Each structure stands twice: as structure tokens, then as C-alpha cells.
Coordinates of C-alpha atoms and ligand atoms in Angstrom, one line a residue:
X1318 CA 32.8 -11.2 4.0
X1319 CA 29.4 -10.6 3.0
X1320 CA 26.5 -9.4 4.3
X1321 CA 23.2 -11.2 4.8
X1322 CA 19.5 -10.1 5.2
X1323 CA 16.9 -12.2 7.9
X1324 CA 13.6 -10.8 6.6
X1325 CA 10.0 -11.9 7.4
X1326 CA 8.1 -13.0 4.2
X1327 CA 4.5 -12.5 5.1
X1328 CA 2.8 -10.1 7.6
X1329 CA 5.7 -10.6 10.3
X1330 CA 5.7 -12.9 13.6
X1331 CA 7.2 -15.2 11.5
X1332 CA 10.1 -16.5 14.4
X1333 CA 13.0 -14.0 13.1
X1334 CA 13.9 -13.6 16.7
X1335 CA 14.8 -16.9 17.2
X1336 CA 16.5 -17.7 13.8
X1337 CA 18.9 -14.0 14.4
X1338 CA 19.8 -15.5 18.0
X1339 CA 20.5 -19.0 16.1
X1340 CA 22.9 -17.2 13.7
X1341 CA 24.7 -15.0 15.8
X1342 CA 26.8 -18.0 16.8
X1343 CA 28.8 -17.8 13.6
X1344 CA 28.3 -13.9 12.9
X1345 CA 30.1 -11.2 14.3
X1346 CA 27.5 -8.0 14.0
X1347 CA 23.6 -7.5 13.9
X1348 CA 22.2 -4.7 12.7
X1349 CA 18.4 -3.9 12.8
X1350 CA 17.6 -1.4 10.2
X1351 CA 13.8 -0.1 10.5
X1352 CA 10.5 -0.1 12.4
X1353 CA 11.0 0.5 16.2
X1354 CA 9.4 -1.2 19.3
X1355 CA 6.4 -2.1 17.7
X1356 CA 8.5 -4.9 16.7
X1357 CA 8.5 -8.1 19.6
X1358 CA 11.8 -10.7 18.4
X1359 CA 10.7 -13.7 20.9
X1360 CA 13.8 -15.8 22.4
X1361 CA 13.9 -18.8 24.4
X1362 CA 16.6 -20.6 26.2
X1363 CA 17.9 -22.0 29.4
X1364 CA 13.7 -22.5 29.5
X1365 CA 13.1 -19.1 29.7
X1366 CA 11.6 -16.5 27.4
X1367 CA 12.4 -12.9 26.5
X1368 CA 11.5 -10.9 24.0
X1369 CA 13.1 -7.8 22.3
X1370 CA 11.7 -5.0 20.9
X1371 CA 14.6 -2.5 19.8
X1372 CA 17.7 -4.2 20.6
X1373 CA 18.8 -7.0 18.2
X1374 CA 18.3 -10.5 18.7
X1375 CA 22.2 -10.9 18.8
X1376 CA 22.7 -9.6 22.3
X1377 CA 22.0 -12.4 23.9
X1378 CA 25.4 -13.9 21.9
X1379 CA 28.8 -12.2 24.4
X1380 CA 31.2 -11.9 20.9
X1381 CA 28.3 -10.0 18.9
X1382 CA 27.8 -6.1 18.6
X1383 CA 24.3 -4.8 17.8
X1384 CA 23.3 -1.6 16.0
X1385 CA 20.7 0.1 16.0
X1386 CA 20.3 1.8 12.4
X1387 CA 20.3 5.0 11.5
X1388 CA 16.5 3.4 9.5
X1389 CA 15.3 2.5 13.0
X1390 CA 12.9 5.4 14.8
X1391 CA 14.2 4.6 18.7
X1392 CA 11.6 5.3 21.9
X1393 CA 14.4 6.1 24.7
X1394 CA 12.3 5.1 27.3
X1395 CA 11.6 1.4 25.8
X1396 CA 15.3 1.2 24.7
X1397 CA 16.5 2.0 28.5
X1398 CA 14.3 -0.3 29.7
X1399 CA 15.1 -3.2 27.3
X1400 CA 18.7 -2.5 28.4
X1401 CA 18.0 -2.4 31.8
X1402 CA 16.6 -5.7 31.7
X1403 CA 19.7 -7.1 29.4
X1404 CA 21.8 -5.9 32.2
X1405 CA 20.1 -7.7 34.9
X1406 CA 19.9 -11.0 33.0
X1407 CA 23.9 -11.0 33.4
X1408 CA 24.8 -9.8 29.5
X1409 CA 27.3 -7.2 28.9
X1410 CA 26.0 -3.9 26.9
X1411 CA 28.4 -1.3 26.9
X1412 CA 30.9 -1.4 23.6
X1413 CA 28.4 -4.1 22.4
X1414 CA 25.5 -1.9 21.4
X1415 CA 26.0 0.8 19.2
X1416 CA 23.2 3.1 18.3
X1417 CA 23.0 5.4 15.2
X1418 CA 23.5 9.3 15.9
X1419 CA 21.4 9.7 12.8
X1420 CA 18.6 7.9 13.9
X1421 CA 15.1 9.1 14.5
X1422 CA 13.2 9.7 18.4
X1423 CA 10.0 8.6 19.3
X1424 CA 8.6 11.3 21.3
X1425 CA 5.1 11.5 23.6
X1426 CA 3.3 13.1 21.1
X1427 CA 3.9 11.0 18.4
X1428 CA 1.8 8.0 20.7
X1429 CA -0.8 10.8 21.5
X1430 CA -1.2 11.8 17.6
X1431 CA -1.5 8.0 16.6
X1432 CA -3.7 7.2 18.7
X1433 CA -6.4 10.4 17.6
X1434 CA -5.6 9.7 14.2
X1435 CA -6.3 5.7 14.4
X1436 CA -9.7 6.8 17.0
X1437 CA -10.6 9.7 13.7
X1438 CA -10.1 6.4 11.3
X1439 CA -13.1 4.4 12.9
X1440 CA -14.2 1.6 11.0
X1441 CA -10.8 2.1 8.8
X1442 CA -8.6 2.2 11.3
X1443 CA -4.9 0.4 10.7
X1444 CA -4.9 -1.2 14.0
X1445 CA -1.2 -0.2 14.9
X1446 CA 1.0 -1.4 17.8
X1447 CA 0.0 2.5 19.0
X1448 CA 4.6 2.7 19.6
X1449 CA 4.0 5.8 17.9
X1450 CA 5.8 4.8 14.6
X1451 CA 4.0 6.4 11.9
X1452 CA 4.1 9.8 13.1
X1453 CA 7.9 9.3 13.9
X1454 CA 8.5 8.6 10.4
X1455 CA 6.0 11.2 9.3
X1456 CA 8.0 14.3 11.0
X1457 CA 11.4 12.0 9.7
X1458 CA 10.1 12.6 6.1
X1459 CA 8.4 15.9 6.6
X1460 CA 12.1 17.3 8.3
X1461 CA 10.6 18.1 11.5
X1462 CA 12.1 15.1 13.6
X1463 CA 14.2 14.8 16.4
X1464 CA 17.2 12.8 16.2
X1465 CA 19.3 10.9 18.4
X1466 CA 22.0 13.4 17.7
X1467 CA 19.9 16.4 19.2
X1468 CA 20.0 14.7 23.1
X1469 CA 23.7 15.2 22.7
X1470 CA 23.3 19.2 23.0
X1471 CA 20.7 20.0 25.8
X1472 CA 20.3 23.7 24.0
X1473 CA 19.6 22.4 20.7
X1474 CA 17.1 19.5 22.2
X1475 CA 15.4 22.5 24.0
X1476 CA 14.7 24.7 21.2
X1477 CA 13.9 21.5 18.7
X1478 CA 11.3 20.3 21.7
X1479 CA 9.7 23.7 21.9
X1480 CA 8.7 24.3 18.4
X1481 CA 7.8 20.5 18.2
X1482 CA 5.9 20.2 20.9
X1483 CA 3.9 23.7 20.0
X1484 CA 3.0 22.4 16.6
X1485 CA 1.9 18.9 18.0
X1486 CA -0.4 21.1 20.6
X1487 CA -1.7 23.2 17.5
X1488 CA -2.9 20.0 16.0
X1489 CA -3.8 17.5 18.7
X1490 CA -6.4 20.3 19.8
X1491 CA -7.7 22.2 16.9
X1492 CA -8.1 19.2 14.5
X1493 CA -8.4 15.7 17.2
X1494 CA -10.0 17.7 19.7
X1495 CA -7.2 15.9 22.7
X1496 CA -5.6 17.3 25.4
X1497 CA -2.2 19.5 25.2
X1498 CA 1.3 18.1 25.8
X1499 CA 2.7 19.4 28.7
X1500 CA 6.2 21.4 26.9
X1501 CA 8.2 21.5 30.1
X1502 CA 7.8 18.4 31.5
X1503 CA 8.7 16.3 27.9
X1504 CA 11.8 18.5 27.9
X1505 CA 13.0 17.6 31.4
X1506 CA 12.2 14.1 30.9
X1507 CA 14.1 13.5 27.4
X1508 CA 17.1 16.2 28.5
X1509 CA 18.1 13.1 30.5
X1510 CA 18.4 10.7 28.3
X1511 CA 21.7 12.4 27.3
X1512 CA 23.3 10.6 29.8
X1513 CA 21.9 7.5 29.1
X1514 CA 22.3 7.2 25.7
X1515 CA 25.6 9.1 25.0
X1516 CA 28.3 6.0 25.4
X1517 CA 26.3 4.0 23.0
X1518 CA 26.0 6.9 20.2
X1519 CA 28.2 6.9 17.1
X1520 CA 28.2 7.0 13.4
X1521 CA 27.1 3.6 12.7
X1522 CA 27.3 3.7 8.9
X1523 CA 31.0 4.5 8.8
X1524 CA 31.3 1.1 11.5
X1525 CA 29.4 -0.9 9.3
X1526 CA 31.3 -0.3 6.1
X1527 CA 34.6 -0.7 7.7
X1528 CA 33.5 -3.8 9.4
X1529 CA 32.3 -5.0 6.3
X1530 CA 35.8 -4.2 4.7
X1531 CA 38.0 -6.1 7.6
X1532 CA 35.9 -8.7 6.3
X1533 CA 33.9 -9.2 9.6
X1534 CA 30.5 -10.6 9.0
X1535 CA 27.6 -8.9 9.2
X1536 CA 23.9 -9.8 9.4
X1537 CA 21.0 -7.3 8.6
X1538 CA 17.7 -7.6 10.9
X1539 CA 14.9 -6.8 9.4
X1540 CA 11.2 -6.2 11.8
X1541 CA 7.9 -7.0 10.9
X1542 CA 7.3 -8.3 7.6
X1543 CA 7.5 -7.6 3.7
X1544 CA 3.5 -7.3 3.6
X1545 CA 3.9 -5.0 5.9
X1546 CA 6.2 -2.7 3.5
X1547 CA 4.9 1.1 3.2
X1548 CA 5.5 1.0 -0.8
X1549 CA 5.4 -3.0 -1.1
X1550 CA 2.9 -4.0 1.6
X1551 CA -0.8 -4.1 1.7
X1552 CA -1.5 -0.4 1.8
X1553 CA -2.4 1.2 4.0
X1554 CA -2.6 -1.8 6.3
X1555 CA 1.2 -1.3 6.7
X1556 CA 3.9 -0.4 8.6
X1557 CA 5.9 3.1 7.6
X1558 CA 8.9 1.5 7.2
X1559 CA 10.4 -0.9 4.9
X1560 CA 11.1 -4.2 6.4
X1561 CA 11.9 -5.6 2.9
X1562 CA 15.8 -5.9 1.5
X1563 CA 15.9 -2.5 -0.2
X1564 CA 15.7 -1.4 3.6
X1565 CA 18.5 -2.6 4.6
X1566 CA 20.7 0.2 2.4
X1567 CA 18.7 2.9 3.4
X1568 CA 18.5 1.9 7.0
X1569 CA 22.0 0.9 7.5
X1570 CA 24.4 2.9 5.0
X1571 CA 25.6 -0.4 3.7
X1572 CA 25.9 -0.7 0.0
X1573 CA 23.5 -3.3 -2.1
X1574 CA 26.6 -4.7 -3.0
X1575 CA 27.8 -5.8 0.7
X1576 CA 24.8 -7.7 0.4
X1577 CA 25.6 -11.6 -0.3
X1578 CA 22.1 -13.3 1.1
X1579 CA 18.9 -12.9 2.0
X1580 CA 17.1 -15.2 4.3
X1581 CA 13.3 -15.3 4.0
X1582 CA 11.9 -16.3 7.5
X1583 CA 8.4 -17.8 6.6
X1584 CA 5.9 -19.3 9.0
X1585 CA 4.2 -22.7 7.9
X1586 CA 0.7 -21.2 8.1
X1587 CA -0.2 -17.6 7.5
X1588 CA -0.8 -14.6 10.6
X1589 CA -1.8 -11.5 10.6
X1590 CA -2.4 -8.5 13.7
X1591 CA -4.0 -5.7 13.2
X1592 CA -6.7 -4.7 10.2
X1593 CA -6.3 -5.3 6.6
X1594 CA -7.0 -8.1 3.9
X1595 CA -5.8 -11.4 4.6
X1596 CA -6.9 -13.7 1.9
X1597 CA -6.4 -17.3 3.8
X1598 CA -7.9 -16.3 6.9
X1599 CA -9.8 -19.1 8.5
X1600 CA -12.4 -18.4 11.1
X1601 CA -13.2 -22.4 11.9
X1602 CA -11.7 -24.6 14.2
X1603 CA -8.3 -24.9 12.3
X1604 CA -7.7 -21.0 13.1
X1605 CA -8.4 -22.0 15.9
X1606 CA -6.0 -24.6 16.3
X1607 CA -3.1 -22.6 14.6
X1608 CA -4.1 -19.4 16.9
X1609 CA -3.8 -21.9 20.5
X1610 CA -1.8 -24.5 19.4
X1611 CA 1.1 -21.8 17.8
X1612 CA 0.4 -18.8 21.0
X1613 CA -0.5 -16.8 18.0
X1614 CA -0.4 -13.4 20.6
X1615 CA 1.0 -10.3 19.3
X1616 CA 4.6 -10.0 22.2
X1617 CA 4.4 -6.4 21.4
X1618 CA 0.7 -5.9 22.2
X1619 CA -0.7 -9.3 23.3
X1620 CA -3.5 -8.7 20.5
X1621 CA -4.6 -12.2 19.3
X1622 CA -3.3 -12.7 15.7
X1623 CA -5.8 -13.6 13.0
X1624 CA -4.5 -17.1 11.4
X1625 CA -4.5 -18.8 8.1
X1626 CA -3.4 -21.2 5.4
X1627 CA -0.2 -20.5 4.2
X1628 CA -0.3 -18.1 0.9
X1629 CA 2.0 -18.9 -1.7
X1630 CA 0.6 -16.1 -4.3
X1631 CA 1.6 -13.6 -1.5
X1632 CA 5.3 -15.4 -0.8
X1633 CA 6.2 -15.4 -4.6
X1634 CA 5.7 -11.7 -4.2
X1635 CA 7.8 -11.7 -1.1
X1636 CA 10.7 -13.8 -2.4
X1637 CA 10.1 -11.5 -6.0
X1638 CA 11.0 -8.0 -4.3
X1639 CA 13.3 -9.6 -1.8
X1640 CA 15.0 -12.1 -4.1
X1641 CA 15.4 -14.7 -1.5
X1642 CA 18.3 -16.8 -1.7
X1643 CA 17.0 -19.0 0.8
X1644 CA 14.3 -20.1 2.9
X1645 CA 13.6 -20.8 6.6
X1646 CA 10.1 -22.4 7.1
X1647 CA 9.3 -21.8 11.4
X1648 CA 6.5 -23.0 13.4
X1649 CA 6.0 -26.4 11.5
X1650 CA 5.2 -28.1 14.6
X1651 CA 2.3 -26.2 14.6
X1652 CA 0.7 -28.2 11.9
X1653 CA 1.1 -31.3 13.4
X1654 CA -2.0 -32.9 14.1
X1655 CA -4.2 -31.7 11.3
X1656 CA -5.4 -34.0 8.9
X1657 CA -5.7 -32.1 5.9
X1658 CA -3.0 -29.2 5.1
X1659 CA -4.4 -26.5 2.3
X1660 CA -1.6 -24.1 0.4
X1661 CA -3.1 -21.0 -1.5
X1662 CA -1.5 -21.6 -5.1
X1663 CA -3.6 -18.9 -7.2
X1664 CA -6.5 -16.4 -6.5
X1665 CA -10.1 -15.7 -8.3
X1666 CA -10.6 -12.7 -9.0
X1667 CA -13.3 -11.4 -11.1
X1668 CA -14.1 -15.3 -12.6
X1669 CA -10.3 -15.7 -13.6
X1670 CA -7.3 -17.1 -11.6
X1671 CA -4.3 -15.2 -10.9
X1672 CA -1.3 -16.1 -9.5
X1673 CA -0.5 -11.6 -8.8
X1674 CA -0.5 -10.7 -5.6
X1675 CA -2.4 -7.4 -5.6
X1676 CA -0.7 -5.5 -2.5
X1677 CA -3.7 -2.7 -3.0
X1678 CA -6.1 -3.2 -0.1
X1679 CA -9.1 -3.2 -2.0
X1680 CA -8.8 -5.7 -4.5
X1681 CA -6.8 -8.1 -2.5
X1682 CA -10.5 -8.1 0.1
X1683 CA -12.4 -9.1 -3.1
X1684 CA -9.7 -12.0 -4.5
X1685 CA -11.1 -15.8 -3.4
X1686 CA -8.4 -18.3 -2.6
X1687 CA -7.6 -21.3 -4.5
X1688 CA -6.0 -24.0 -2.5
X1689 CA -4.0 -27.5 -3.3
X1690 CA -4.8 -29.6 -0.1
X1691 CA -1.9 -31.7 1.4
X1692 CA -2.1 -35.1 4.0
X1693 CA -1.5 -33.7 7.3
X1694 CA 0.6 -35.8 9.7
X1695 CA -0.1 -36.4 14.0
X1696 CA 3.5 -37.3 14.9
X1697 CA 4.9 -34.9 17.4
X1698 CA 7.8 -32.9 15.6
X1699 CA 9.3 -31.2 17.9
X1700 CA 12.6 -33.9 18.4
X1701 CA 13.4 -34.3 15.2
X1702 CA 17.1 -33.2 14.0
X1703 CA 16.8 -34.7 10.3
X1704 CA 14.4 -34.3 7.7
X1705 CA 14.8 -38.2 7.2
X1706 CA 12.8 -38.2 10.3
X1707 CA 10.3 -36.2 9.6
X1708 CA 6.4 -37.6 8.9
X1709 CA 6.9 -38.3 4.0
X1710 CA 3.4 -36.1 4.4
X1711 CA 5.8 -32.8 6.4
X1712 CA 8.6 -33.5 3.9
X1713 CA 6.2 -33.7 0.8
X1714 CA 4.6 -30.2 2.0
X1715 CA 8.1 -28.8 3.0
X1716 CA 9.1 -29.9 -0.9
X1717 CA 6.3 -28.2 -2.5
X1718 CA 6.6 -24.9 -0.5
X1719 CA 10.2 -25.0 -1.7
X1720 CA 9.2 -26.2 -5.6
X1721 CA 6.5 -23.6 -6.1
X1722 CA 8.7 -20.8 -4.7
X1723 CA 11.6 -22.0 -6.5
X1724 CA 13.9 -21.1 -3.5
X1725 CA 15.7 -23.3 -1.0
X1726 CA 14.7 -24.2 2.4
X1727 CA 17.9 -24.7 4.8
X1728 CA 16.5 -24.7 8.2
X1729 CA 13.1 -25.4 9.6
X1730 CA 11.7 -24.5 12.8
X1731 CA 10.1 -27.4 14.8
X1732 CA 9.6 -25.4 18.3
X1733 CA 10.7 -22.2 20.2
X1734 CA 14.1 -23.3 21.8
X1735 CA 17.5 -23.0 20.0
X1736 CA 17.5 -26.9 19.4
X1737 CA 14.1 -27.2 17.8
X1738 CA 15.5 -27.0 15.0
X1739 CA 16.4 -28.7 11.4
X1740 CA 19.4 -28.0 10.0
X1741 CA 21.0 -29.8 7.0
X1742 CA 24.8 -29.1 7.0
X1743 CA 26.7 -29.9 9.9
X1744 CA 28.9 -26.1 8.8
X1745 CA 25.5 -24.4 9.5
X1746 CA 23.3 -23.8 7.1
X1747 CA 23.2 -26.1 4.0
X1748 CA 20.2 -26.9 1.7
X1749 CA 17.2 -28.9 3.3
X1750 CA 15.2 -28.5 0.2
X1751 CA 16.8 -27.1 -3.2
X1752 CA 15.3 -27.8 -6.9
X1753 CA 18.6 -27.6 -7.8
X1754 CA 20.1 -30.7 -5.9
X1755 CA 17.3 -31.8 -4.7
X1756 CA 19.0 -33.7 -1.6
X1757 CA 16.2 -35.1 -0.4
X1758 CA 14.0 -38.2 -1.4
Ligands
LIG1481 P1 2.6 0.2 13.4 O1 3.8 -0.4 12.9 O2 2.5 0.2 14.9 O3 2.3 1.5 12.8 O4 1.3 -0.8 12.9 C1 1.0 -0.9 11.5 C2 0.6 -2.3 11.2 O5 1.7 -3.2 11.3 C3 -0.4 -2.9 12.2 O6 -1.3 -3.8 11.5 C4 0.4 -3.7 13.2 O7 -0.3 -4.7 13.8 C5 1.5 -4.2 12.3 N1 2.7 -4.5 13.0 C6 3.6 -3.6 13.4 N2 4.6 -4.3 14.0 C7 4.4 -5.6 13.9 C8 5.1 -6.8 14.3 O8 6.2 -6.7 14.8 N3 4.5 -7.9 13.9 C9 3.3 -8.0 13.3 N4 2.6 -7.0 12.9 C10 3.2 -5.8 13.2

């Protein structure tokens, strides 16, 4: 059975939390392969609302096993806490979440280094979720990190810790000025997590690929989104992971060949948190509408999201590096009520229109957005099962997303809860919107 990839096409937020959880009915295995808990996977049902930061949307599901990647950098103390609350709200953990004894540790000091670094940055500061990610992946890369492995020998974690923590001291003092990390009292706290942690450790990669060989099937959760890729994204406006396709190998130890699908979750409008260019920003009252009407809040950091028209230029790049086999268009409800839609088909850049997205920072501030406008619709959309029943102005904008893109849209999002949602085949997931077929209208 194959695997497929949920990935989030534009700057993430993009409703991958719900769509996982909507999938997980007919899968048999999540498995989130990057970023960490700067990530916020929002899900809602018997009227109530929880959000997920490490562990994958599919625990909420009682036949589906989660991992946790080897690709993902894990903060023990959010993870405990997330399965803490999991616990309490009745849902079995133990033997259904597995966690990668290769993966990286957040530790204290790599929140206390981010946040020096981002203070040093000033005016060019990223604006990160302050989890501690970058620096995670920097001592990752660099060699220096600690893995979930280490808690497993209290000696080992000691010595590791010590040297760690010394450096980190070195650097948070002599070059950021801060205050030192107190050695003893990190050790004691993480030696415990030992415990914690040990019944859920285990070579994940090696459970993957046999699950993948007994045919069980498999889906790949990416966080954040592809904008947000370290080598991909909008540099250095980034995350330091890679939430496109390509990390799913890397951050799971499947093989590109497991890989049947790739979902691309994309938001009807555009949203951003945090600093960097964002072409189709809109400061008037429609951002204002998208911002209150869609609770455009970060649910890692509650930071208000900047909000825009929906960029094609920069979703042709997405579905490009991704290769998208299909589409799932969220939040359209969102849009109801505005008279007048406007898609970004092209940029201007330097007097000349280009349809390139330019993921380097600088030029893509300088580009001016070229937009088709679309008929808006009032009807509330939040009922509908059918696109037969959806406003002709929704479906001819759903159309066109899925005609410029050239990729099919199965499922579209009409509201937060499980049944707010469009679906074409009764089997699941069949096209809504294909050039191919062209099923509809
Ligand atoms: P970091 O991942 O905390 O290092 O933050 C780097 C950039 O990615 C910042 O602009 C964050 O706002 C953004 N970011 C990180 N995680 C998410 C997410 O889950 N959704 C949206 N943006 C995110």
C-alpha cells in the first residue's frame, strides 16, 4: 500500500490538522516528519477544540499509531504534556505512539539562544514561534545535539549535558550578553524524562518500512508550510526544517518510492505569522475580514496572522517542488460574503510580468501583484455536502484555482468540524475538480 504526503502549500495554517484527523479513518499510521512544537494542528469535534503540537493529528483515531520521526526535533516537556492531556481526554497512548530513538531534543538553551539571537536581529528579526527550533537543528547539523537515544543512558545524558550546556554558557554570555544556564538543575530535570519517554522509544524507520511492506497504509504529516522550507522557502523567513515532500524521506527513513500521493492542503486566501515578504498582503478591511471572520491567530503563539489574497505564482511553486497529486482547498467559508474575490496570477517586477516565484527575500519584497478578480458570493457555506450546492461564483473560483494549477481538488473545507466538509466520492476521496474529467459543470 502506498504512502501518501499531507503538506501545507503556502506559509502553513492551512487546516492540515483537521484534514490528517479526516483521513485517519481509512489509514492505519501517521507519521510527522519535521519541525517540532512550533507547529499548532487545530481539531474539532464533539464541539470541542484541541490542538496538537508534536503528536500527530491521528491520535485522536483508537486504530491509528503515530510516530514521531526521527526528522522531528521533540521538547520532552511539551510532548509530556500534550500526552498528558491525550490521556485525560479518554484516548489510549501507550503502543499507539511511537517516537524515533534517533530523533533530536529540544533543550532550555536552545529557547534561551533563539531568543538573543532573534532580540541581536532587531529590525530583521524572523519572528519565530521562540520553541527553540533553529538552534535544535543547528547543534543537529553541527553534531553537537542531543538525541532521544541519550535519555536512555543517565551516564551518557550527563556527560552530553555537561559539555553542552558549557558551550551554550560560553556563548550566551560572551557574545548575547544573557544570563548562564544553570548545568545541574537542566540535568536533573531531563535525567527524568527517561522514564517517561522510554516505552514509547524505538527505531521508527525499521517500523515504517515493514509496515509499508505488510502493505499497511501509511500517511506522512508534514508541519508548517512549503514557504516555509529552509532551502525552498522564503529565506530566511523560514522554518529549519523541510516541511516540503523531499522531507518526508529524510525525516522518516521511508523510501521516495513508498511514496504514492501527495496532498497539497491550501487555504482559500493567503496567511502569514511571523516576518518576511508576503506579496498579497492586504491591510484594508478585507484582511480584516479574512483575519476575524477565519480566527486567523497563530494556536502555537496566539500571534495575529497577517492575511491576503490567495497567490497562485507562489502555489505553482509549491505544487512544482512538491508535485502535488491533489488538492484540498480549506477555509472557503471564509470568503463568503465578499463581493469581489482577487487571485494573484503573475507578478511585476522590474516593468515586466513573471509568473517565477522568487523564494529570495529581497526580490520577492519588491515584486507587485497582478490579480484576476472573481464574483464573490453571500450564501452561508458551511452546510453544504455537494459542490452542486455550492454558490456557480465558489465553484467558478474553485475551477480556476484547480485550472491554473493544473492539479485536482478532491475535498474542500467549508468549516472547522469533521463534517464541514466536501467530498466528491462516496469511497473517500475522489476528484471535486480535475482538468482531466472535468466532473463538474
Ligand atoms: P520557527 O519555526 O519557530 O523557527 O519560526 C520560523 C518562522 O516559521 C516564523 O515566521 C514562524 O512564525 C513560522 N512558523 C513556524 N511554525 C509555524 C506554523 O506552524 N505555522 C505558521 N508559521 C509557522
Amino acid at each position: 500500500m502506498p504512502v501518501t504526503i499531507v503538506i501545507g502549500s503556502q506559509w502553513g495554517d492551512e487546516g492540515k490538522g483537521k484534514i490528517v484527523d479526516m483521513l485517519s479513518d481509512k489509514i492505519d499510521i501517521v507519521a510527522r516528519y519535521q519541525g517540532g512544537a512550533n507547529a499548532g494542528h487545530t481539531i474539532c469535534f464533539d464541539d470541542k477544540t484541541f490542538v496538537l503540537h508534536l503528536v500527530p493529528s491521528g491520535i485522536f483515531h483508537k486504530g491509528v499509531t503515530c510516530v514521531i520521526g526521527n526528522g522531528v526535533v521533540i521538547d520532552p516537556v511539551a510532548l509530556m504534556e500534550e500526552v498528558r492531556t491525550i490521556r485525560e481526554l479518554g484516548f489510549e497512548v501507550d503502543g499507539r505512539l511511537l517516537i524515533s530513538h534517533n530523533a533530536h531534543l529540544i533543550m532550555p538553551y536552545h529557547k534561551r539562544i533563539e531568543e538573543a539571537i532573534e532580540r541581536a536581529r532587531d529590525d530583521g528579526a524572523i519572528g519565530t514561534t521562540g520553541r527553540g527550533i533553529g538552534p535544535a537543528y543547528v547543534d543537529k547539523f553541527a553534531r553537537t545535539g542531543i538525541r532521544v537515544v541519550d535519555l536512555l543512558d543517565r551516564d551518557v545524558l550527563r556527560k552530553k549535558l555537561t559539555i553542552s550546556i558549557e558551550q551554550k554558557n560560553t556563548v550566551l554570555q560572551s557574545v548575547y550578553g544573557a544570563e548562564k544556564l544553570d548545568v545541574d538543575a537542566i540535568i536533573d530535570e531531563y535525567v527524568e524524562f527517561d522514564k517517561i519517554i522510554d516505552p514509547f522509544v524505538t527505531d521508527t524507520t525499521e517500523f515504517l518500512c515493514r509496515s509499508h511492506a505488510e502493505g499497511k497504509r501509511i500517511l506522512a504529516e508534514g508541519a508548517q508550510g512549503s514557504l516555509l522550507d529552509v532551502d525552498f522557502g522564503t529565506y530566511p523567513y523560514v522554518t529549519s526544517s523541510h516541511p516540503t515532500a523531499g522531507g518526508c524521506c529524510t525525516g522518516l527513513g521511508l523510501p521516495p518510492t513508498a511514496v504514492d500521493s501527495v496532498i497539497g492542503i491550501v487555504k482559500a486566501y493567503s496567511t502569514r505569522v511571523g516576518n518576511g515578504p508576503f506579496p498579497t498582503e492586504l491591510s484594508d478591511g478585507v484582511g480584516k475580514h479574512l483575519a476575524s471572520v477565519g480566527h486567523e491567530f497563530g494556536a502555537t503563539t496566539g500571534r495575529p496572522r497577517r492575511c491576503g489574497w490567495i497567490d497562485l505564482v507562489a502555489l505553482n511553486y509549491a505544487s512544482m517542488i512538491n508535485g502535488f497529486t491533489e488538492l484540498c482547498i480549506t477555509k472557503l467559508d471564509v470568503l463568503s460574503g465578499l463581493s469581489e474575490i482577487k487571485v494573484c496570477t503573475g507578478y511585476r517586477y522590474n516593468g515586466k510580468l513573471s509568473r517565477r516565484f522568487p523564494s529570495e527575500a529581497e526580490t520577492l519584497t519588491s515584486v507587485e501583484p497582478v490579480y484576476e478578480s472573481f464574483e464573490g458570493w453571500s450564501e452561508d457555506i458551511s452546510d453544504v455536502k455537494r459542490v452542486a450546492d455550492l454558490p456557480a461564483t465558489a465553484v467558478t473560483y474553485l475551477r480556476f484555482l484547480s485550472e491554473y494549477l493544473n492539479v485536482p481538488i478532491n475535498t474542500v473545507s467549508t468549516g472547522p468540524k469533521r463534517v464541514e466538509t466536501i467530498v466528491s466520492a462516496s469511497e473517500g476521496i475522489g476528484a471535486v475538480f480535475s482538468n482531466s474529467t472535468n466532473t463538474v459543470g
